[in-house]
Coordinates of C-alpha atoms and ligand atoms in Angstrom, one line a residue:
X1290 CA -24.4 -14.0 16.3
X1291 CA -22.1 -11.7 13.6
X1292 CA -24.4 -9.2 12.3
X1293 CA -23.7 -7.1 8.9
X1294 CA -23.7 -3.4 9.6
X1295 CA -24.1 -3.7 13.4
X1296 CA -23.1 0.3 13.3
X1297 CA -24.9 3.0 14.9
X1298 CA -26.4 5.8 13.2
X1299 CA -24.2 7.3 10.7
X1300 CA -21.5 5.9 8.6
X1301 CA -18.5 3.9 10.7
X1302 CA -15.3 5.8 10.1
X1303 CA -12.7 3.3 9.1
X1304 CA -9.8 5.0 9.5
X1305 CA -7.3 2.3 9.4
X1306 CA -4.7 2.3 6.9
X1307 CA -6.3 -0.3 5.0
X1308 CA -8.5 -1.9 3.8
X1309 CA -10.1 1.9 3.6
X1310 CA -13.6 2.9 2.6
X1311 CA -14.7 1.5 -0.3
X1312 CA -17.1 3.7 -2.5
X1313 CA -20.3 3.4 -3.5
X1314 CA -19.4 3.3 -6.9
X1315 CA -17.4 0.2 -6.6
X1316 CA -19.8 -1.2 -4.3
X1317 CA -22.7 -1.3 -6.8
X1318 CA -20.1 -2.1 -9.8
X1319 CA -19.3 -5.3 -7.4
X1320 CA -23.1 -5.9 -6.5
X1321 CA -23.6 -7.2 -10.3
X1322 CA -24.4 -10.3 -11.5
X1323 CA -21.4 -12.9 -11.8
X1324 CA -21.0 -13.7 -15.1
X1325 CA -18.7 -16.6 -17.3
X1326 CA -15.1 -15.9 -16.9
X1327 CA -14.9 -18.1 -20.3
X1328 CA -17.1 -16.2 -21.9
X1329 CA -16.5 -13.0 -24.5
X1330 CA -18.0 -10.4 -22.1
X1331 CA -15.5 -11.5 -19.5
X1332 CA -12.5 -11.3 -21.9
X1333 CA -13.7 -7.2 -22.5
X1334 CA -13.3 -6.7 -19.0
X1335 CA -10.1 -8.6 -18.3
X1336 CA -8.3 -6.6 -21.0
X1337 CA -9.5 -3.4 -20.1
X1338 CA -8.2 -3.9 -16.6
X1339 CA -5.1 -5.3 -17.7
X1340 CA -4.9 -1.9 -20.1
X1341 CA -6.0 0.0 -16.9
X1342 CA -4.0 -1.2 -14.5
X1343 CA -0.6 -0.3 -15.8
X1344 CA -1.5 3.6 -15.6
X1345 CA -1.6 2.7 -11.9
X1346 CA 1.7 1.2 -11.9
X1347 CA 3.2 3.4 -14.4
X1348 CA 4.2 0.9 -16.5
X1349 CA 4.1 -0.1 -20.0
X1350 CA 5.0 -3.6 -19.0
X1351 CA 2.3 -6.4 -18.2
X1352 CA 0.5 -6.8 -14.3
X1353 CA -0.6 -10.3 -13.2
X1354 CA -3.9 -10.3 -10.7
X1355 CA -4.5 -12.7 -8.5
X1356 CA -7.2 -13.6 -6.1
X1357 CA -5.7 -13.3 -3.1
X1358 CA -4.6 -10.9 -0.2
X1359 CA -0.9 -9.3 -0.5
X1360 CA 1.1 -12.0 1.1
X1361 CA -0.2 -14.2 -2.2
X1362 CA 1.5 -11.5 -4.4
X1363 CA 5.0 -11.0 -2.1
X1364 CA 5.2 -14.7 -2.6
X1365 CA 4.2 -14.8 -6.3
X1366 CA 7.4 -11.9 -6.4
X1367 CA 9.8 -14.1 -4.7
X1368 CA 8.9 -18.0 -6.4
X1369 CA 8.8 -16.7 -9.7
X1370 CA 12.6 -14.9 -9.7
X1371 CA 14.4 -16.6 -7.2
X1372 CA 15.9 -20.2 -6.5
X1373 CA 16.3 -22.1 -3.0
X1374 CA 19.4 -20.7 -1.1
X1375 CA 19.2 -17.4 -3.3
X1376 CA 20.6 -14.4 -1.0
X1377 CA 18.3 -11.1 -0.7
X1378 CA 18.9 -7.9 0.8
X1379 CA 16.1 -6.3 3.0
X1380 CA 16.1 -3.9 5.7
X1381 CA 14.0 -3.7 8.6
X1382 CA 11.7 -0.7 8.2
X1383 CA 8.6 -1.9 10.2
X1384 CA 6.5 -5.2 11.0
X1385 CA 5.7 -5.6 7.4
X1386 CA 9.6 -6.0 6.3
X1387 CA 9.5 -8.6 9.3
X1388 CA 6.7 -10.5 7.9
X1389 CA 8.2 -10.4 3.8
X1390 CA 11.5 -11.4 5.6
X1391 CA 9.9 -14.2 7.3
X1392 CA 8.1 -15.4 3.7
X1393 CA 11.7 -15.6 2.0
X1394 CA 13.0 -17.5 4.8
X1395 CA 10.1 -20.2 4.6
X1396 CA 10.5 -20.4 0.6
X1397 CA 14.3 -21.4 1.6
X1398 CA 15.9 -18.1 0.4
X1399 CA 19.0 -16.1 2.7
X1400 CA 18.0 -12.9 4.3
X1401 CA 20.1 -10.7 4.7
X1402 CA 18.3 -8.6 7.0
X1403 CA 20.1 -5.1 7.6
X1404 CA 18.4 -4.2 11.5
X1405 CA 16.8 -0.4 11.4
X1406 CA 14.6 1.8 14.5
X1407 CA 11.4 1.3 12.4
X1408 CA 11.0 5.1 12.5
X1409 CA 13.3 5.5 9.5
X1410 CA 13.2 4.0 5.7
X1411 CA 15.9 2.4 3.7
X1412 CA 19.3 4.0 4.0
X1413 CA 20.8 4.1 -0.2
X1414 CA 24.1 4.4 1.1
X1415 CA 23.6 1.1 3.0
X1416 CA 22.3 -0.6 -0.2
X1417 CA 25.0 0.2 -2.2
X1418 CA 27.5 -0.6 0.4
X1419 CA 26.4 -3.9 0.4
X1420 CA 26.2 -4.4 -3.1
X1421 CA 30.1 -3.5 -3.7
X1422 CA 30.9 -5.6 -1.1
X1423 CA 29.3 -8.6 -2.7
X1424 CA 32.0 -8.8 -5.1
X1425 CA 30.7 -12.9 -5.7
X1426 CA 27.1 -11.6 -7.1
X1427 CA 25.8 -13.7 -4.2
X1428 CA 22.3 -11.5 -3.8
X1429 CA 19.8 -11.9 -6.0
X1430 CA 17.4 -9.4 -5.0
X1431 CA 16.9 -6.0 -2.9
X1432 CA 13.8 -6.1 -1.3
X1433 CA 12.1 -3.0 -0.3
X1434 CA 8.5 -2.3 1.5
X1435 CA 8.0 1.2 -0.1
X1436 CA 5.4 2.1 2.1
X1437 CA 6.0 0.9 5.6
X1438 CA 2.1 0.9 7.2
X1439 CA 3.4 -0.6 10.2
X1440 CA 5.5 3.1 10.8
X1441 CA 3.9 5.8 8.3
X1442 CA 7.5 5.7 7.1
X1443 CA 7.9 5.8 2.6
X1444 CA 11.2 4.7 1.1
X1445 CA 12.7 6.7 -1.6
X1446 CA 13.0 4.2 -4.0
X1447 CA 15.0 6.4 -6.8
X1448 CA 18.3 6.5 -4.4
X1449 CA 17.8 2.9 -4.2
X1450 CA 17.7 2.2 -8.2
X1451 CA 20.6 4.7 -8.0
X1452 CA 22.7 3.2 -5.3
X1453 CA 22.1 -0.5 -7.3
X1454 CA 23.5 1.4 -10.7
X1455 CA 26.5 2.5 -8.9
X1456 CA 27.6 -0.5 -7.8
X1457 CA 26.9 -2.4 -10.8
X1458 CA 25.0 -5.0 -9.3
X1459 CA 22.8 -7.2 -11.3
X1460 CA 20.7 -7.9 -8.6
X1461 CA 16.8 -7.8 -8.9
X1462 CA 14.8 -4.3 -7.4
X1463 CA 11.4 -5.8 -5.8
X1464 CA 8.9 -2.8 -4.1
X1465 CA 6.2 -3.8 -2.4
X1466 CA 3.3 -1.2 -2.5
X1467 CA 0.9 -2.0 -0.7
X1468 CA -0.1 1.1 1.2
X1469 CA 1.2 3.7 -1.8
X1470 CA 0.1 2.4 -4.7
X1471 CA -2.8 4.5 -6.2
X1472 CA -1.6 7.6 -3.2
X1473 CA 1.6 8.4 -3.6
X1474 CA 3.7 9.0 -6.5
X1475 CA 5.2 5.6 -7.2
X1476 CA 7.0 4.5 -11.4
X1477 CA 7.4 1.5 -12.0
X1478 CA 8.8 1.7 -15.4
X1479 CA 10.9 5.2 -14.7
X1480 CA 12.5 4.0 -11.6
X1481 CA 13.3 0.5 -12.8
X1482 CA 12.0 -1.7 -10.4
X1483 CA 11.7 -5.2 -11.3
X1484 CA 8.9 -6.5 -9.5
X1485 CA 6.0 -4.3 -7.9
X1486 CA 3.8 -6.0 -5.5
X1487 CA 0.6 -4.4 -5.1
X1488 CA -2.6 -4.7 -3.0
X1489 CA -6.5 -4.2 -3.5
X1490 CA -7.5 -2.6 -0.2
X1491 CA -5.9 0.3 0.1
X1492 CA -5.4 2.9 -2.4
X1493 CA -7.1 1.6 -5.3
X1494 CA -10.6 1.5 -3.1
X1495 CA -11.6 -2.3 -3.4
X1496 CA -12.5 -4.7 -0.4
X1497 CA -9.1 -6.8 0.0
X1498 CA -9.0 -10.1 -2.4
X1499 CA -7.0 -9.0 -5.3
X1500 CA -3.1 -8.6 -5.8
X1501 CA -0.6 -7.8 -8.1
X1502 CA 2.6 -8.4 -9.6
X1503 CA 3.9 -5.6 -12.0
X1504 CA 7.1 -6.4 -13.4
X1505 CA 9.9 -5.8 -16.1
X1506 CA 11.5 -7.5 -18.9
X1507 CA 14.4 -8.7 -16.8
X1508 CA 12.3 -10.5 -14.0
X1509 CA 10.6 -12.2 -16.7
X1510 CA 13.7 -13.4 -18.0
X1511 CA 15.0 -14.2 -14.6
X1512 CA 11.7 -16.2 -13.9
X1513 CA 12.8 -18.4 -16.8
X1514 CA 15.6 -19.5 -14.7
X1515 CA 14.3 -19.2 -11.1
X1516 CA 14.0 -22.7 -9.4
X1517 CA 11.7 -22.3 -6.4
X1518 CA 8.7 -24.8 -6.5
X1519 CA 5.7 -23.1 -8.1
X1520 CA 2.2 -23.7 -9.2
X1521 CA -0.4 -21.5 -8.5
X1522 CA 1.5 -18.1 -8.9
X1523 CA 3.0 -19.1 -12.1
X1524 CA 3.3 -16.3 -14.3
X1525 CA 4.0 -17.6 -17.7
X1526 CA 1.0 -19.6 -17.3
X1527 CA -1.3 -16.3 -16.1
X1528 CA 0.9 -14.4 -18.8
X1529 CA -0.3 -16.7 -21.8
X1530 CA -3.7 -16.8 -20.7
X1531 CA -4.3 -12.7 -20.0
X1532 CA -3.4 -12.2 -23.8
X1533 CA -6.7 -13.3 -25.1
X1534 CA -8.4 -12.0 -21.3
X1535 CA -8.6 -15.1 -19.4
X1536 CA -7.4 -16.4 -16.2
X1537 CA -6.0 -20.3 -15.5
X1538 CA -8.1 -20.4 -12.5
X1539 CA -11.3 -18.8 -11.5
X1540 CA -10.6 -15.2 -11.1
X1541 CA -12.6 -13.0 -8.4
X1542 CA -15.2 -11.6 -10.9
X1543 CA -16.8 -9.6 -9.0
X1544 CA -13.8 -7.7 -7.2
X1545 CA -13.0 -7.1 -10.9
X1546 CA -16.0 -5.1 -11.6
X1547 CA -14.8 -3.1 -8.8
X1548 CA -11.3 -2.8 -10.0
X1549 CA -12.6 -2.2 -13.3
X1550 CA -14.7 1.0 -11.4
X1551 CA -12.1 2.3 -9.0
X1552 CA -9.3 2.0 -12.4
X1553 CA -12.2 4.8 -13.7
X1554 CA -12.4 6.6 -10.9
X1555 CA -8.7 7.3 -10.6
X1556 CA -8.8 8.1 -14.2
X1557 CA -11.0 10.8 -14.0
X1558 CA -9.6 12.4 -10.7
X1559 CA -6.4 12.3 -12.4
X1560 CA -3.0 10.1 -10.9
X1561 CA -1.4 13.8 -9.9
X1562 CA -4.6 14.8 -8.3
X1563 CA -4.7 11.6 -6.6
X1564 CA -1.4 12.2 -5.1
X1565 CA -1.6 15.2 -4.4
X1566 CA -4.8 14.9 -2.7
X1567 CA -3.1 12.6 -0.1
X1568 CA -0.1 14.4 -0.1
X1569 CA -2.5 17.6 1.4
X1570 CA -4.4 15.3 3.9
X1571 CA -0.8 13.8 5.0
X1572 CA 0.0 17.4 5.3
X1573 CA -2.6 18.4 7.7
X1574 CA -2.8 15.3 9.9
X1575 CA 0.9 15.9 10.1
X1576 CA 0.1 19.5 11.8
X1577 CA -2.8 18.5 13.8
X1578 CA -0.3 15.9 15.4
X1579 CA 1.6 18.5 16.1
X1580 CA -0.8 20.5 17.6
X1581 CA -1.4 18.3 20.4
X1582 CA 2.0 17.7 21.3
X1583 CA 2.5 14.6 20.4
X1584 CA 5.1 12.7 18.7
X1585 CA 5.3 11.1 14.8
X1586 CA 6.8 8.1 14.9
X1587 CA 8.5 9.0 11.3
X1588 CA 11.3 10.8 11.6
X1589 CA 12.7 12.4 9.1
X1590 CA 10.5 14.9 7.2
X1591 CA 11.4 13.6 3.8
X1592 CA 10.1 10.2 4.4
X1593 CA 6.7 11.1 5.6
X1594 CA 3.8 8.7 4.5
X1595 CA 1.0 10.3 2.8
X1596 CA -1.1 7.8 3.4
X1597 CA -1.1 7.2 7.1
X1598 CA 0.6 8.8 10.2
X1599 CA 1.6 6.8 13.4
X1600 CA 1.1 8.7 16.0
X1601 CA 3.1 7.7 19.3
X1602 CA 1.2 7.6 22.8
X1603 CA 2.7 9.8 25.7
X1604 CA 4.9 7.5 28.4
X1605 CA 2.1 5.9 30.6
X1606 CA -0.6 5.6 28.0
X1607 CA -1.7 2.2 26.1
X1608 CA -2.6 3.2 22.4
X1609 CA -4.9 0.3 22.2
X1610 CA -7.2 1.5 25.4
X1611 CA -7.4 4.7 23.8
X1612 CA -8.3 3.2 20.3
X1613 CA -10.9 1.1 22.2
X1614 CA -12.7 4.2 23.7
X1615 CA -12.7 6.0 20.1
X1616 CA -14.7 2.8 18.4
X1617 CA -17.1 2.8 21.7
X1618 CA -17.7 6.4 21.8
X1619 CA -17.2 7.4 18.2
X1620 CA -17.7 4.5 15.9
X1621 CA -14.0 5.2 14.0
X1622 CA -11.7 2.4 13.7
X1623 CA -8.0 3.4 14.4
X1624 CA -4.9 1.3 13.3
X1625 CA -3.3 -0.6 16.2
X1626 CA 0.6 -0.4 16.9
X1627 CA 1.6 -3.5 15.2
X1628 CA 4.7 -6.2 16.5
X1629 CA 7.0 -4.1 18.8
X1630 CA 5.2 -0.8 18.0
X1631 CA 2.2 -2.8 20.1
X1632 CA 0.4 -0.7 23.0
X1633 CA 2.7 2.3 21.8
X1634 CA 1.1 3.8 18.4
X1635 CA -1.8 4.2 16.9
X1636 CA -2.3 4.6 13.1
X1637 CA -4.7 7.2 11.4
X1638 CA -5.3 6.4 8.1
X1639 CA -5.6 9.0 5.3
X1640 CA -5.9 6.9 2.2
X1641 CA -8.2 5.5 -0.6
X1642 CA -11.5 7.2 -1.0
X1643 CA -11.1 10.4 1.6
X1644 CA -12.0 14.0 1.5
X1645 CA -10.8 17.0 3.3
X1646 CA -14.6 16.6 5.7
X1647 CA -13.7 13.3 6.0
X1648 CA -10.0 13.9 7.4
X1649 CA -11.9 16.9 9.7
X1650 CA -14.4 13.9 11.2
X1651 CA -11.4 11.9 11.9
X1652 CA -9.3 14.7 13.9
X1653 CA -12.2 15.3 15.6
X1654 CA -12.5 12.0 16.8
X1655 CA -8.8 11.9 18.1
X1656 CA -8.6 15.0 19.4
X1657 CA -12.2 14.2 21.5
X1658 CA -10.8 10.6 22.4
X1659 CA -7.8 12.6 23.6
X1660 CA -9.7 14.6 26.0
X1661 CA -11.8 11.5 26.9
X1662 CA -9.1 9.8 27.9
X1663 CA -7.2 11.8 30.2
X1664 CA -3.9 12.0 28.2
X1665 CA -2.0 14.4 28.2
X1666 CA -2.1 16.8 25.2
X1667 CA -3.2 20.7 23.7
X1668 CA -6.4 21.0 22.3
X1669 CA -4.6 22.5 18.8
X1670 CA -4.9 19.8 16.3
X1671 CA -8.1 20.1 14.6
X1672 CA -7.8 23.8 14.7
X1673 CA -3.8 23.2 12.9
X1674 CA -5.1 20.9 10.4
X1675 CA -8.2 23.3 9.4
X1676 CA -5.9 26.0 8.8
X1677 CA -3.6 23.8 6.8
X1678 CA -6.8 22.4 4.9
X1679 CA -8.0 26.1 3.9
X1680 CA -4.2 27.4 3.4
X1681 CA -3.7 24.5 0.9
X1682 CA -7.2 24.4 -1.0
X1683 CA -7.1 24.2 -4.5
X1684 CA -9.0 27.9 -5.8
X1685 CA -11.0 25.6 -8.1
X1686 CA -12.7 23.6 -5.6
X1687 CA -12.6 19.6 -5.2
X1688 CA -12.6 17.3 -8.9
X1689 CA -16.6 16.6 -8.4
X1690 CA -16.9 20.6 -8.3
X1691 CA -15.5 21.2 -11.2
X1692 CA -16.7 18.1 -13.1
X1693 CA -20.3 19.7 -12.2
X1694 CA -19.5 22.9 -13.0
Ligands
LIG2798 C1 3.0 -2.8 3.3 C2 2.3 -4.1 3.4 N1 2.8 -5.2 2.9 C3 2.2 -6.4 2.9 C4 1.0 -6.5 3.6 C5 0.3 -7.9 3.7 O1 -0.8 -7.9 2.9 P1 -2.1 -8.8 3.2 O2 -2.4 -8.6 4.7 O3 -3.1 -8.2 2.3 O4 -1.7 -10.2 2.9 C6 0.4 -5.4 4.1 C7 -0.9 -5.5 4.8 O5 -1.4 -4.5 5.3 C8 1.1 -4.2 4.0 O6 0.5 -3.0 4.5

């Protein structure tokens, strides 16, 4: 039989790249009592979420939730600005592009899928290529995952905006942002991006269940016009309703008191601190790879994720038996090589609600699993990432020092 909390002594390390490790803080704010999402309390919360939420996003333009898991919110992005036999442009940056590709097939739109190595992110000089040549306006929407967490491999979204600008396309900018938002510096308003898809289990701390759509004057004007069959993830309908803090359906109360908790707790570490924070532990994990010899799949330096690394196994070596031996031995969950990166990665993440003793507990498990395992590789990593961790400390000490101070 399943049993809750089957772990051994000590906290599990969940170091997957989501969901991530949810604090107590929004644990207890979810372990309250469920109240009437009709009633005036309710509407409070809502509106300070909905007031919240945008920081996240930066935007000054409105964020639909839903209660469901990502793939609700990339389909809620799609139906709501697009029509049956619409083109899009994406580009194959890892598994999860593959999936979102998939999605716009099934809802009837034409990929235009542009192939990539899945160790590299999306090329601006392709986008804007294609863009001039589609003298006919035939493509609706660029579609860009900016955070691939199948690869550890972030898109530079500006160049992209750019490259659309230069070719004087009208076409739509969708980002999903999954595994970035709330971890790496990402503008929705500054960077003009039409629709932002978002997720609750990764850097915003919350158990999955909750998605987002941010999104801009102009995809609420195309979704006026858009002709794919819709119900559930209507926005107007969700729009009209959020104004006075309700939902159309039930919403997920409870995950809302933990939005509502982890929205204060990124408040008071500060968005900047927040990425910069991940930015450091990226840093180190980075080194420590390094350290043992072994390869990053990412590879250019400038589109490093912050919020995970994929790490590739040496010729010979299956990623998933050594991620196997870590969870026996050490209790930390790794991420598994997904789709053709099976068997031949695994993924350490380094996201969400994370400190630099945290990240040191994790090497340590890899570099001992390492060792365990027979493969091959120097014993340098934890000892690179501990000098990266006390070369890059902040003289002030952590946000909860000084807040106590
Ligand atoms: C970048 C990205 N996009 C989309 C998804 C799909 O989200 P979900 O599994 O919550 O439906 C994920 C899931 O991890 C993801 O990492």
């Amino acid at each position: 039989m399943f049993q809750l909390d089957s772990h051994p002594s000590g906290r599990h390390f969940l170091q997957i790249p989501g969901p991530t490790n949810v604090p107590d803080r929004v644990l207890r704010a979810i372990d309250q009592p469920t109240i009437d999402h009709r009633g005036p309390e309710f509407a409070r919360l809502t509106l300070e979420i909905l007031d919240g939420i945008k920081e996240v996003f930066q935007s000054s333009g409105p964020v639909i939730i839903y209660p469901a898991s990502g793939t609700g919110a990339w389909e809620a992005a799609l139906v709501n600005t697009l029509s049956a036999g619409d083109r899009v442009l994406m580009f194959e940056t890892g598994h999860f592009a593959t999936l979102w590709r998939a999605l716009a097939e099934k809802l009837g739109l034409v990929v235009d899928f542009v192939p990539g190595d899945w160790r590299s992110g999306v090329d601006a000089a392709v986008v804007e290529a294609k863009l001039v040549e589609d003298k006919a306006r035939a493509i609706k929407a660029v579609l860009v995952v900016h955070n691939e967490t199948s690869t550890g491999v972030t898109s530079r979204i500006p160049p992209i905006r750019q490259a659309i600008d230069r070719a004087g396309h009208p076409a739509l900018l969708l980002v999903d942002t999954i595994s970035s938002l709330g971890s790496i510096d990402y503008r929705h308003g500054e960077w003009g991006v039409d629709v932002t898809v978002g997720g609750s289990q990764k850097g915003l701390m919350l158990p999955p269940g909750l998605s987002f759509n941010a999104v801009s004057e102009k995809a609420i004007a195309a979704s006026k016009h858009a002709r794919l069959p819709r119900a559930y993830w209507r926005w107007d309908e969700m729009l009209t309703m959020n104004r006075q803090g309700y939902f159309p359906s039930t919403p997920a109360t409870n995950l809302l008191y933990g939005l509502h908790e982890a929205l204060a707790m990124l408040r008071e570490e500060g968005l900047l601190a927040v990425f910069a924070r991940h930015a450091r532990h990226a840093e180190a994990t980075r080194r420590a790879v390094r350290g043992w010899g072994l390869e990053i799949l990412c590879r250019n330096a400038d589109e490093h994720s912050n919020t995970l690394t994929a790490v590739m196994m040496p010729e010979g070596h299956d990623a998933d038996a050594f991620r196997r031996a870590v969870l026996a031995q050490f209790d930390m969950s790794l991420g598994t090589g997904l789709g053709k990166l099976a068997g031949r990665v695994f993924r350490i993440g380094h996201l969400g609600f994370f400190n630099d003793l945290m990240l040191c507990g994790t090497l340590c498990g890899v570099e001992m699993g390492l060792a365990m395992q027979g493969i091959p590789h120097a014993s340098r990593g934890v000892a690179e990432a501990l000098a990266c961790l006390r070369e890059s400390a902040a003289p002030s000490g952590t946000t909860t020092q000084r807040r106590a101070a």
